[in-house]
Coordinates of C-alpha atoms and ligand atoms in Angstrom, one line a residue:
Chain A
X148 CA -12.7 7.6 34.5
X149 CA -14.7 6.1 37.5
X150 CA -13.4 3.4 39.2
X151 CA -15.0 0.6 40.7
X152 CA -15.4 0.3 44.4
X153 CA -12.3 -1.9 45.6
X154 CA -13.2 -2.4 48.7
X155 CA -15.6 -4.8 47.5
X156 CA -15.1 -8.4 45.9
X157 CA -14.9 -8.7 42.2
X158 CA -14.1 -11.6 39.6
X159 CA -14.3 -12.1 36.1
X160 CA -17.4 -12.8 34.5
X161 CA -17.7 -16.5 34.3
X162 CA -17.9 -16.5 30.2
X163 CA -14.6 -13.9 30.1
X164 CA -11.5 -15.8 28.7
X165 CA -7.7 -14.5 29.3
X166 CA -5.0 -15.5 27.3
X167 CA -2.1 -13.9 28.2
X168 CA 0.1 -11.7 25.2
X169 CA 3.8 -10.3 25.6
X170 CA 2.4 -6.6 25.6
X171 CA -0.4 -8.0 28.8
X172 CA -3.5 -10.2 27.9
X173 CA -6.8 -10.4 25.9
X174 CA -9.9 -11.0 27.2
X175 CA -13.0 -12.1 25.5
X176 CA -16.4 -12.2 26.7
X177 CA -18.0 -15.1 25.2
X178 CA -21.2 -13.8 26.0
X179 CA -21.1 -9.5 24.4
X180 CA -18.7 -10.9 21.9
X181 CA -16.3 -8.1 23.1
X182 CA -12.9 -8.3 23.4
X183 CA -10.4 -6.6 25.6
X184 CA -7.1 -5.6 26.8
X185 CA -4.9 -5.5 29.2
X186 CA -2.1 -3.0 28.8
X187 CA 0.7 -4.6 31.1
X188 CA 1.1 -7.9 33.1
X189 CA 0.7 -6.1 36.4
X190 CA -3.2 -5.9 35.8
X191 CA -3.2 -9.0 34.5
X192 CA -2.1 -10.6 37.9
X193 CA -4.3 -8.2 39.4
X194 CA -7.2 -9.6 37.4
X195 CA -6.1 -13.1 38.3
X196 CA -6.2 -12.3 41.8
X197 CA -9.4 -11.1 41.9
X198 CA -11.2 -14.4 42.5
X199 CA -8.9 -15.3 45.6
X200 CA -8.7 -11.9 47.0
X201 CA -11.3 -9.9 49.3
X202 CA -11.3 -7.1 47.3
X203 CA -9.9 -5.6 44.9
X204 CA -7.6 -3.1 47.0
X205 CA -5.9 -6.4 48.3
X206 CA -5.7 -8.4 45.1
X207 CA -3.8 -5.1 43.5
X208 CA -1.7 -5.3 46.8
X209 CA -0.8 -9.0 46.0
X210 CA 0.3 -8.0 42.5
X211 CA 2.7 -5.5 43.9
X212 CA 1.0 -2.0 42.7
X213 CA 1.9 1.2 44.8
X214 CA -0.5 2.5 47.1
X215 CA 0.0 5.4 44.8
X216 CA -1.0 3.5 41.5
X217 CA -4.0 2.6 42.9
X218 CA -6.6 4.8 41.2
X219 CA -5.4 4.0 37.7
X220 CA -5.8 0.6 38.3
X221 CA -9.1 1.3 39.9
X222 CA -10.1 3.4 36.6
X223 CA -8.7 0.1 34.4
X224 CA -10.9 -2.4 36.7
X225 CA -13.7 0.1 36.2
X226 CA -13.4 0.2 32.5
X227 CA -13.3 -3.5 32.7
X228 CA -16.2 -3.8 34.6
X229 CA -18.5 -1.5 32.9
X230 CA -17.6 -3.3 30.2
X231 CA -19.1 -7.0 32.1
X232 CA -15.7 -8.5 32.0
X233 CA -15.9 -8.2 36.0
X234 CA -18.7 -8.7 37.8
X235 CA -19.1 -8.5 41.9
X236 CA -19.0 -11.5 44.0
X237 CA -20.0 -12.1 47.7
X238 CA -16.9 -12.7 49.2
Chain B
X204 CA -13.5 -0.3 25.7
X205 CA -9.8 -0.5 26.2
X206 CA -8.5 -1.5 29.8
X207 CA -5.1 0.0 30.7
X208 CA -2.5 1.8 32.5
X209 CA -2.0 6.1 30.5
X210 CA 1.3 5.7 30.4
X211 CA 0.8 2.7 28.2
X212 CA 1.9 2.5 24.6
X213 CA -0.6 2.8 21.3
X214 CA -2.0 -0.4 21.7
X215 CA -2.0 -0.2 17.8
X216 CA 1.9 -0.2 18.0
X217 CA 1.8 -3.0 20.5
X218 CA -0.4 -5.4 18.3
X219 CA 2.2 -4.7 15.3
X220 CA 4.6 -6.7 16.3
X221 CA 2.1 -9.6 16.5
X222 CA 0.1 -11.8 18.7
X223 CA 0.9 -15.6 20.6
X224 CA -2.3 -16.5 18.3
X225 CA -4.3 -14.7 16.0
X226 CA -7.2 -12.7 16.8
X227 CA -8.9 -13.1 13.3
X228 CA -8.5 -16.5 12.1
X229 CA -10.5 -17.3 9.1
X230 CA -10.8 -21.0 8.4
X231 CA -12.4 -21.9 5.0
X232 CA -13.6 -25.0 5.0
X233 CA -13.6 -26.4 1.5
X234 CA -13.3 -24.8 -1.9
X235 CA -16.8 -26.5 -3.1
X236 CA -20.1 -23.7 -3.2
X237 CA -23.2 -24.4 -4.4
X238 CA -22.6 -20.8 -6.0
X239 CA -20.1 -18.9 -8.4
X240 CA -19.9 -15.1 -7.0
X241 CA -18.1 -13.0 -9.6
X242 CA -15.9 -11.5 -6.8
X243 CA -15.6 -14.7 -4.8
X244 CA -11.7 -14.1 -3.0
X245 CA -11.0 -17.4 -2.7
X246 CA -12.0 -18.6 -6.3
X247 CA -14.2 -20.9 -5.3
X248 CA -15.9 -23.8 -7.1
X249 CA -14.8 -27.1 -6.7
X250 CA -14.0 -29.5 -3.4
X251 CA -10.0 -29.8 -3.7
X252 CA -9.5 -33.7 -3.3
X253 CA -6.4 -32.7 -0.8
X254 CA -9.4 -31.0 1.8
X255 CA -8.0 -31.6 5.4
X256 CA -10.3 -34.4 6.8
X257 CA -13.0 -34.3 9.8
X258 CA -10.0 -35.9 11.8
X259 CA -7.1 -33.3 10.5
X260 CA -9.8 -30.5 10.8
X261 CA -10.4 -31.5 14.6
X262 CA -6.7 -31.7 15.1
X263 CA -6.6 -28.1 14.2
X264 CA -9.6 -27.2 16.6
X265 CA -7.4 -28.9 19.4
X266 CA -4.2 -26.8 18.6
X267 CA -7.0 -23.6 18.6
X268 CA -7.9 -24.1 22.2
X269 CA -5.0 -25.0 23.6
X270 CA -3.6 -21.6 21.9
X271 CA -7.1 -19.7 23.1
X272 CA -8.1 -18.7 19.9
X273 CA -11.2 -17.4 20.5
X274 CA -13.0 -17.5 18.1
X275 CA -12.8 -18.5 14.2
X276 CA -14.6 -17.1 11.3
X277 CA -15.3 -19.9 8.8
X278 CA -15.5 -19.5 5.5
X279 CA -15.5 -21.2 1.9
X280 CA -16.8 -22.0 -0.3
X281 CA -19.8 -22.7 0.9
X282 CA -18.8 -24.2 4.4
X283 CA -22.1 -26.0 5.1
X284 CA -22.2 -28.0 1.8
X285 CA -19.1 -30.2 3.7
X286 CA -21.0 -32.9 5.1
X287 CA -18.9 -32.8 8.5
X288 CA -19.9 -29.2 9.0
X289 CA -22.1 -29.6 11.8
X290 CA -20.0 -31.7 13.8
X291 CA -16.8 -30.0 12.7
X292 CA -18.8 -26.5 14.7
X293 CA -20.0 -28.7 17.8
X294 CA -16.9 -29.7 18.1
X295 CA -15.3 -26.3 18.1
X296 CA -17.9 -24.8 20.2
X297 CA -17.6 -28.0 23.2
X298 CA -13.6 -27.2 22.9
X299 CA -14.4 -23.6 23.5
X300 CA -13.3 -21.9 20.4
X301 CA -16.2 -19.9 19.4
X302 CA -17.4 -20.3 15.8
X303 CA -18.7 -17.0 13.3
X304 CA -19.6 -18.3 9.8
X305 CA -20.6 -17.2 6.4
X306 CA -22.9 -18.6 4.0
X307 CA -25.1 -18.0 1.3
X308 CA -28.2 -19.6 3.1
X309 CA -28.5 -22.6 0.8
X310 CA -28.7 -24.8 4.3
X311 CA -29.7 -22.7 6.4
X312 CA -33.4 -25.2 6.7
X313 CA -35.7 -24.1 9.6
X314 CA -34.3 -27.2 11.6
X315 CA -30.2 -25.9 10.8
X316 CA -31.8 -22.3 12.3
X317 CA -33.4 -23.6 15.0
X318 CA -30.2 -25.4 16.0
X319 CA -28.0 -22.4 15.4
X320 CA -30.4 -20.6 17.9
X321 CA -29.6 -23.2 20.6
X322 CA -25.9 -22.5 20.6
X323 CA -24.6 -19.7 22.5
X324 CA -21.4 -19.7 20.9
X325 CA -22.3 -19.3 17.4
X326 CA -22.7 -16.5 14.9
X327 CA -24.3 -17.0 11.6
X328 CA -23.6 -14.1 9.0
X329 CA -25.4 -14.6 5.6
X330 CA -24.1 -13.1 2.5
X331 CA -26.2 -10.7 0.5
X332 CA -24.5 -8.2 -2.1
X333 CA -27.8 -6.4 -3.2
X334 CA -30.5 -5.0 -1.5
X335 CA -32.5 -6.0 -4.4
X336 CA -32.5 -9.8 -6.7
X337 CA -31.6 -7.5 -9.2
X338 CA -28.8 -6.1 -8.2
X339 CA -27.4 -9.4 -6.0
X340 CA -27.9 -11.6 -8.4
X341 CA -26.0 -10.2 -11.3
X342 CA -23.2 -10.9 -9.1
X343 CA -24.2 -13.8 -6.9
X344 CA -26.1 -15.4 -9.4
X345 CA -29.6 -15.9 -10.0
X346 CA -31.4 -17.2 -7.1
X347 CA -29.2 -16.3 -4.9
X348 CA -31.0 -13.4 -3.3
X349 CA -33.9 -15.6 -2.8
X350 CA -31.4 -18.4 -1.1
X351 CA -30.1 -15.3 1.3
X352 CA -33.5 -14.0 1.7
X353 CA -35.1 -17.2 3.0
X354 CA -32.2 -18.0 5.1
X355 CA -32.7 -15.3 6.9
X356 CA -36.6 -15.7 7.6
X357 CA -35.8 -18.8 9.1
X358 CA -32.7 -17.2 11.5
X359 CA -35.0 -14.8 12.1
X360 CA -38.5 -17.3 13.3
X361 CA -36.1 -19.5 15.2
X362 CA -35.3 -16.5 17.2
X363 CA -31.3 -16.2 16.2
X364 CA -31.3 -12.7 17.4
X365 CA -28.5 -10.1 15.9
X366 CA -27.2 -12.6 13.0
X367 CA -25.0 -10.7 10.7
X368 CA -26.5 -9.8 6.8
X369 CA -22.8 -9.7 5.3
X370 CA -22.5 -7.1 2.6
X371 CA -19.3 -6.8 0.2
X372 CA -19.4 -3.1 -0.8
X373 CA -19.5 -2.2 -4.6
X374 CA -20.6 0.8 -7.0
X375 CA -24.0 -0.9 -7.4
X376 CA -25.1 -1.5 -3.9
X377 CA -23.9 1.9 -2.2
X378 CA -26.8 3.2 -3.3
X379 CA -28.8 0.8 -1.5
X380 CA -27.4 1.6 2.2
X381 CA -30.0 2.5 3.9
X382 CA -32.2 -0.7 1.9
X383 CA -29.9 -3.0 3.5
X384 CA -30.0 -1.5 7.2
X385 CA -33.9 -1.7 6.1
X386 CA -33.8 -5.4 5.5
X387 CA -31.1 -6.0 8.6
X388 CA -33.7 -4.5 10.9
X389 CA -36.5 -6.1 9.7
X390 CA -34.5 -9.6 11.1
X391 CA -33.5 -8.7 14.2
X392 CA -30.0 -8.7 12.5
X393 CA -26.9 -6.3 12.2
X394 CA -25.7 -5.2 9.2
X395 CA -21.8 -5.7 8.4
X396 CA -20.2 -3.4 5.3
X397 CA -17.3 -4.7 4.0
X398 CA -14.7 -3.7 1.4
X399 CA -14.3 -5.5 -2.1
X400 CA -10.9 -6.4 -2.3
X401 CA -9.4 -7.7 -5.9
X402 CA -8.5 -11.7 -4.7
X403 CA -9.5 -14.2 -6.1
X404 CA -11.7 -14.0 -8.7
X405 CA -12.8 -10.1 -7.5
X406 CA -9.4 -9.2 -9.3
X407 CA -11.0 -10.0 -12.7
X408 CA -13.8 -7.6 -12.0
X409 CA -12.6 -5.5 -9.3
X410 CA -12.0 -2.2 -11.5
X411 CA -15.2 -2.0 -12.9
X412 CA -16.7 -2.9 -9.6
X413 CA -15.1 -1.3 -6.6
X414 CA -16.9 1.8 -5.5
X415 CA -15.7 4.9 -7.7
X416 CA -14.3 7.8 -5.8
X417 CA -17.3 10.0 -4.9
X418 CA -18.9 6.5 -3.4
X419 CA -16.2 6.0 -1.4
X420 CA -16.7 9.6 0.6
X421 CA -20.8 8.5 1.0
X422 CA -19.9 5.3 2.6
X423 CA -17.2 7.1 4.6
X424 CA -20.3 9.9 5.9
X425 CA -22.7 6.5 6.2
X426 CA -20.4 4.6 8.5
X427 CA -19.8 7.8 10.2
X428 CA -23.3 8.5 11.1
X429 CA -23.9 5.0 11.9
X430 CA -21.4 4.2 13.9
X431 CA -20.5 1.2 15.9
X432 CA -24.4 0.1 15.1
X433 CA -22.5 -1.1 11.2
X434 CA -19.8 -3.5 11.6
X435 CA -17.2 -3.3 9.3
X436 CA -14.4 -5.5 10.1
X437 CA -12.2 -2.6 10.1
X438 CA -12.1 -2.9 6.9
X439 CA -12.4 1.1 5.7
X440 CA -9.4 2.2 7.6
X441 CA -8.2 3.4 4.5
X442 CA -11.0 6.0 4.3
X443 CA -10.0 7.1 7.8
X444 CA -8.0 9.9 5.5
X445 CA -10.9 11.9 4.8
X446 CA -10.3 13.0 8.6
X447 CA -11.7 11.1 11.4
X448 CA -10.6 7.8 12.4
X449 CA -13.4 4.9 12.1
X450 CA -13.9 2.5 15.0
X451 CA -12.0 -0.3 15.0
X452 CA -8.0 -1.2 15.0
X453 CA -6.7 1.5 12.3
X454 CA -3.8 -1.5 10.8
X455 CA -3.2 -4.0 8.4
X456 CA -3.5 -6.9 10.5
X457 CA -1.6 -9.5 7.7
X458 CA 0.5 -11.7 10.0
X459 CA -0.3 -9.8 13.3
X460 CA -3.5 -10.5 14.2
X461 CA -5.0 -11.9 11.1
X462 CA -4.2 -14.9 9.1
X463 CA -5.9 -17.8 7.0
X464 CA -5.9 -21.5 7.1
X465 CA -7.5 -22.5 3.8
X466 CA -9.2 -25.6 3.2
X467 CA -6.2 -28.0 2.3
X468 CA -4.7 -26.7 5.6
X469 CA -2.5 -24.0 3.7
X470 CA -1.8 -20.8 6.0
X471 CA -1.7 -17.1 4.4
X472 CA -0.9 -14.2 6.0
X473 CA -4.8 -13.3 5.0
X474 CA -8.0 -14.0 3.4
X475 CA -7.3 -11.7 0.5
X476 CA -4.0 -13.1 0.1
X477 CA -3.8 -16.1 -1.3
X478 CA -0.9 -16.3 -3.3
X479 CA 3.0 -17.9 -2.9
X480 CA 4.1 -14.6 -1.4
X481 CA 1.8 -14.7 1.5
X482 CA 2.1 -18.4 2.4
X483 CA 3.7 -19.3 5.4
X484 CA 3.3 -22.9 6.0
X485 CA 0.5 -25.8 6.1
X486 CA -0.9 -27.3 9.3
X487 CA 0.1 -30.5 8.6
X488 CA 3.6 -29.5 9.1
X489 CA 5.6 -31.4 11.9
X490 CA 4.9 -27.8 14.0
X491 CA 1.0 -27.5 13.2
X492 CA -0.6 -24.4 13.0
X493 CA 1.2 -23.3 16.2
X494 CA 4.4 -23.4 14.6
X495 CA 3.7 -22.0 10.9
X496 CA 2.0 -18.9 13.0
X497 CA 4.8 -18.5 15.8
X498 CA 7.7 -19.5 13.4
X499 CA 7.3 -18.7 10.1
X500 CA 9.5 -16.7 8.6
X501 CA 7.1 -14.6 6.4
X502 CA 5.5 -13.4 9.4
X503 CA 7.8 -12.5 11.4
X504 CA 8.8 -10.1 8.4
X505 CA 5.0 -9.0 8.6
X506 CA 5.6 -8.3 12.5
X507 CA 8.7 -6.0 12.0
X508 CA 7.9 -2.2 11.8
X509 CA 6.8 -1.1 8.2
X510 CA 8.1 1.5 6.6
X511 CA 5.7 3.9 5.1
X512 CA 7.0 4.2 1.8
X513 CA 5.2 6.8 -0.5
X514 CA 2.9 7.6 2.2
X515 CA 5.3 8.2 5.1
X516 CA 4.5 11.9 4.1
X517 CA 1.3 11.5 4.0
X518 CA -0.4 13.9 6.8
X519 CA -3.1 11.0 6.9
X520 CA -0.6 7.9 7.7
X521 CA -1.0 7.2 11.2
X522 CA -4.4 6.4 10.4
X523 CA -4.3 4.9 6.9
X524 CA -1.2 3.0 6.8
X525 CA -1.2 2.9 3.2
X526 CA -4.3 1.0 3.6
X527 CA -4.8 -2.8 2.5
X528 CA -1.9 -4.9 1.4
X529 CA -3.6 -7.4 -0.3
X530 CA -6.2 -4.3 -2.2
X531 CA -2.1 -3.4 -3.6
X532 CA -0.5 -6.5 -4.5
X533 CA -3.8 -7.5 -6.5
X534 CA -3.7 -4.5 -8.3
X535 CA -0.1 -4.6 -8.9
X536 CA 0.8 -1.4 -7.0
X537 CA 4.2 -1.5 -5.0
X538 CA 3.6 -2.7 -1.3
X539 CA 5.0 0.1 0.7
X540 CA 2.8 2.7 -1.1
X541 CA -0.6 4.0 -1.5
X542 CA -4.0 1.9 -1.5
X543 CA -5.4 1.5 -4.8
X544 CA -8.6 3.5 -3.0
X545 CA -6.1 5.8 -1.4
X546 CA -8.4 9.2 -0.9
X547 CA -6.0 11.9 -1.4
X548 CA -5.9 10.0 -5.3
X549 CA -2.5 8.3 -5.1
X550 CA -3.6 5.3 -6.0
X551 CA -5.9 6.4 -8.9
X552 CA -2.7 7.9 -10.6
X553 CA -0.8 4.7 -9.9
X554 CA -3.7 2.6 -11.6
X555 CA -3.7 4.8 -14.5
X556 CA -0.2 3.8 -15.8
X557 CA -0.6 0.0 -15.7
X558 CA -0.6 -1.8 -18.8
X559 CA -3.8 -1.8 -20.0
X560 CA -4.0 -5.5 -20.6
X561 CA -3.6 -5.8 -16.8
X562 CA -0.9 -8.5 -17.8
X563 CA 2.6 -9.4 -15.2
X564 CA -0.9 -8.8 -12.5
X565 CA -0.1 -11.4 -9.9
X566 CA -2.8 -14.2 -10.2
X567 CA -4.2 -16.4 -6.9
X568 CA -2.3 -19.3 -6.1
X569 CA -5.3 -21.8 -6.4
X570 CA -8.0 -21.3 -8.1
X571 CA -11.0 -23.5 -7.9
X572 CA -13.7 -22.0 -10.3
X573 CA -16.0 -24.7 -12.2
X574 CA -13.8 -25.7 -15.2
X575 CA -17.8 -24.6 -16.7
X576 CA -17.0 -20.9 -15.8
X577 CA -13.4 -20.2 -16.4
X578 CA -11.6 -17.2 -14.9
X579 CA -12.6 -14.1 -17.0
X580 CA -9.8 -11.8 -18.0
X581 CA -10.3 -8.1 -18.6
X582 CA -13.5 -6.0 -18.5
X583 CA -16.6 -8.2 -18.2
X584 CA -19.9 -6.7 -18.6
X585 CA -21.4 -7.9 -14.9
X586 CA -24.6 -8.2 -15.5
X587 CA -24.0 -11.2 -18.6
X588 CA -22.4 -14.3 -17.8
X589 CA -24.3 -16.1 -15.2
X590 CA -24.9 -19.6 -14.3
X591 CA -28.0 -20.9 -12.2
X592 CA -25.4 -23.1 -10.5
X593 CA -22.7 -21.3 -9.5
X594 CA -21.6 -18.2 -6.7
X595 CA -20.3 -18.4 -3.3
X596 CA -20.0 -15.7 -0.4
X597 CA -17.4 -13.7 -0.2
X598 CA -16.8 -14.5 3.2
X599 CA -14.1 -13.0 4.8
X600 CA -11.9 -12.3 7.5
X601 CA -10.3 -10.6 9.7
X602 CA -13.9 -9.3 9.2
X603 CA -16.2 -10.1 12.2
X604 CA -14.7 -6.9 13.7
X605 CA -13.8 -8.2 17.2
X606 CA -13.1 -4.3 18.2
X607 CA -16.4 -3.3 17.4
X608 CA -16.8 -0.9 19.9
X609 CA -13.2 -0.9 21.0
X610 CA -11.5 3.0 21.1
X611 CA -8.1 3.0 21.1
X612 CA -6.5 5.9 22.5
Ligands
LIG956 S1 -4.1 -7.3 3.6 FE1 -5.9 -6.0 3.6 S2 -7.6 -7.4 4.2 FE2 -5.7 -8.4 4.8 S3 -5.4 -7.8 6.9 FE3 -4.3 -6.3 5.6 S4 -5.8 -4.7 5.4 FE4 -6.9 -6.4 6.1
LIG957 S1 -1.0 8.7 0.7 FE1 -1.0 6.6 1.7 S2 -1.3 7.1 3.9 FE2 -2.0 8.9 2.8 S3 -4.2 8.6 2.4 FE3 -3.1 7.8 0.6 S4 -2.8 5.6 1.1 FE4 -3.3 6.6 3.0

């Protein structure tokens, strides 16, 4: 699966809400209607990062994923993002 | 679209051990419809006096945000004949719990549709179980297709794009598929196929109404070539046997992810399940709504891991589960077997050698039919019986499919 670029700045669509569940979170996009997931609680902080962060390579580093994670948690933000639960910001 | 790590779990498996809040909350409003539907799940007729009030009802919309439900599907009755129903959705929407809800039309006025339109966070489905009056209304009631049909017209010229024309599956109407995408289409709406499940009063006419067994594989090959264009509510999982899995979560959500708050604040493990055995508290507990669905006892029994009974050697039970829990405790069939609508036949077998006065059948706990149309027992021609005055939608539940669209690996 293609990831996003994340060297660029990202942040959740402003009509995506989060609520966090034991296995991760949910998100839903008020807008599509469209619910999500997120399998663990390591994306999630990644996700929550997002808005502070530069990009998306730091906001994974500030949630503690390997270097060598870092292209499945690319393919998750890309899935995410394709899916408008991300969109890209101007940093 | 599912975001996640590979090495992650099913996310199936995950979501049986239940949620911090639902994810399909059906909220009926009041027992009181303007109609009588023959199949109606949630018997409905008459206002109960005990009806939580506009303050109690906005109590329970606080507890809803601050848990992040997202969204609720409200039902009925006939949710827009209680006179707080506007506010009661304003209210939801401004505390940011998203509202979906069912009704039969009869207020849906050009001026309640153009309002609807101007409300991003509302979804209006409208409940139609015939593609023609004729075959509707010999269930619905006469009129009632008309009611639907004008409801929709005016959805449609206030611009309410993608509204949902809600249909309740039977052996009448799946001939009539492709008629209702027709109509769907012509509104600019989408078309949602659900299963009739024997609650409520659709126990009384559930076996002479519930699609017969060559009906059930031409809806399977319909929602197959249609795919996530139908919404379903993941309510067919049971026909995922015939070989591939439908879209949508492939489980019995009772408890997990799905659960009901009727309209005198009593919470069920699910729509179709209204009866003592499903109940697992009442909002207006010292806990609320938080506490019956993070506390209760009955659902954390729903949360632990089921076994699979009868079916557990069934080639077909990772995806069928032994189908709908409430379609088997209706029909009197033993929990931890197979669906009454089971497609390898199980259930057909198991119907067979009830008694055939369908008596020690559970019955609903409440029951709010007119007292002028009392609950039928036993075979009922459907096409006699009918008052002007009397139906209601058989809204559901855990039905808006929020996974629409969602694969799970
Ligand atoms: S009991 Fe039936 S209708 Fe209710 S959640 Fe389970 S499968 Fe769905
Ligand atoms: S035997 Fe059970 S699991 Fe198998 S198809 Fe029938 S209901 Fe489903």
């Amino acid at each position: 699966m293609p990831g996003i670029d994340i060297d660029r700045a990202w942040d959740l669509h402003p009509r995506v809400s989060v609520r966090p569940e034991p296995f991760g979170a949910l998100l839903y996009h008020f807008g599509t209607r469209r619910l999500s997931f997120l399998k663990d609680r390591r994306l999630l902080d990644v996700v929550r990062n997002l808005r502070d962060a530069p990009t998306a390579r730091d906001a994974c580093a500030r949630a503690g994923v390997p270097v060598s994670d870092l292209p499945r948690y690319g393919a998750a933000l890309g899935a995410l993002a394709r899916s408008s639960m991300l969109v890209e910001r101007t940093p | 679209m599912t975001a996640g790590t590979p090495a992650a779990t099913r996310l199936a498996d995950l979501f049986e051990y239940g949620l911090d809040a639902p994810i399909c909350l059906t909220w009926e409003l009041t027992y009181a419809c303007n109609l009588s539907c023959d199949h109606c799940l949630s018997s409905s007729g008459r206002r109960d006096p005990r009806e939580l009030s506009t303050a109690e009802a906005k109590a329970v919309i606080d507890e809803l945000e601050a848990m992040q439900v997202f969204y609720v599907n409200i039902g009925g009755g006939e949710p827009t004949v209680r006179p707080d129903f506007w506010e009661l959705l304003d209210y939801a929407t401004a505390h940011h719990v998203g509202v979906k809800f069912s009704t039969n039309g009869v207020r849906i006025t050009p001026e309640a549709a153009r309002r609807l339109a101007a409300n991003d966070y509302v979804d209006v489905q409208v409940s139609l179980d015939g593609a023609t009056a004729e075959v509707n209304d010999a269930l619905r009631g006469p009129g009632s297709y008309d009611t639907a049909a004008r409801a929709m017209r005016h959805l449609a010229d206030a611009g309410v794009r993608g509204f949902k024309l809600s249909v309740v599956c039977t052996r009448h109407n799946i001939p009539q598929l492709d008629a209702f995408k027709a109509i769907a289409d012509e509104h600019g709406a989408q078309l949602r196929l659900t299963r009739l499940r024997p609650s409520g009063r659709g126990a009384d006419v559930w076996d002479e109404l519930h699609p017969a067994p060559g009906q059930q594989r031409e809806l399977y090959d319909w929602l197959l070539a249609h795919g996530d264009r139908v919404l379903t509510g993941d309510s067919f999982f049971h026909l995922s046997a015939y070989g591939e899995a439908l879209p949508g979560l492939n489980l019995c959500g009772a408890g997990r992810v799905v659960c009901l708050i009727d309209p005198v604040g009593d919470v069920y493990a699910c729509p179709f399940a209204i009866h003592d055995e499903f109940l697992a508290g009442n909002v207006r507990e010292p806990g609320g709504f938080t506490g019956v669905w993070r506390e209760s006892e009955l659902f954390r029994g729903l949360r632990e891991p089921q076994t699979g009974g009868a079916c557990a050697a069934c080639g077909f039970h990772d995806s069928c589960k032994g189908g709908c829990m409430a379609a088997k405790f209706f029909t009197g069939l033993p929990l931890d077997g197979p669906d009454p609508e089971c497609v390898q036949g199980h259930g057909e077998a198991l119907l067979a050698g009830r008694s055939a006065d369908r008596s020690g059948l559970p019955r609903p706990r409440a029951d709010h039919s007119r007292r002028a149309a009392p609950p039928r027992r036993g075979p009922v021609p459907v096409k006699l019986t009918r008052r002007a005055d009397l139906d209601r939608p058989p809204v559901s539940a855990c039905e808006e499919n929020p996974l629409a669209g969602l694969r799970l690996p």
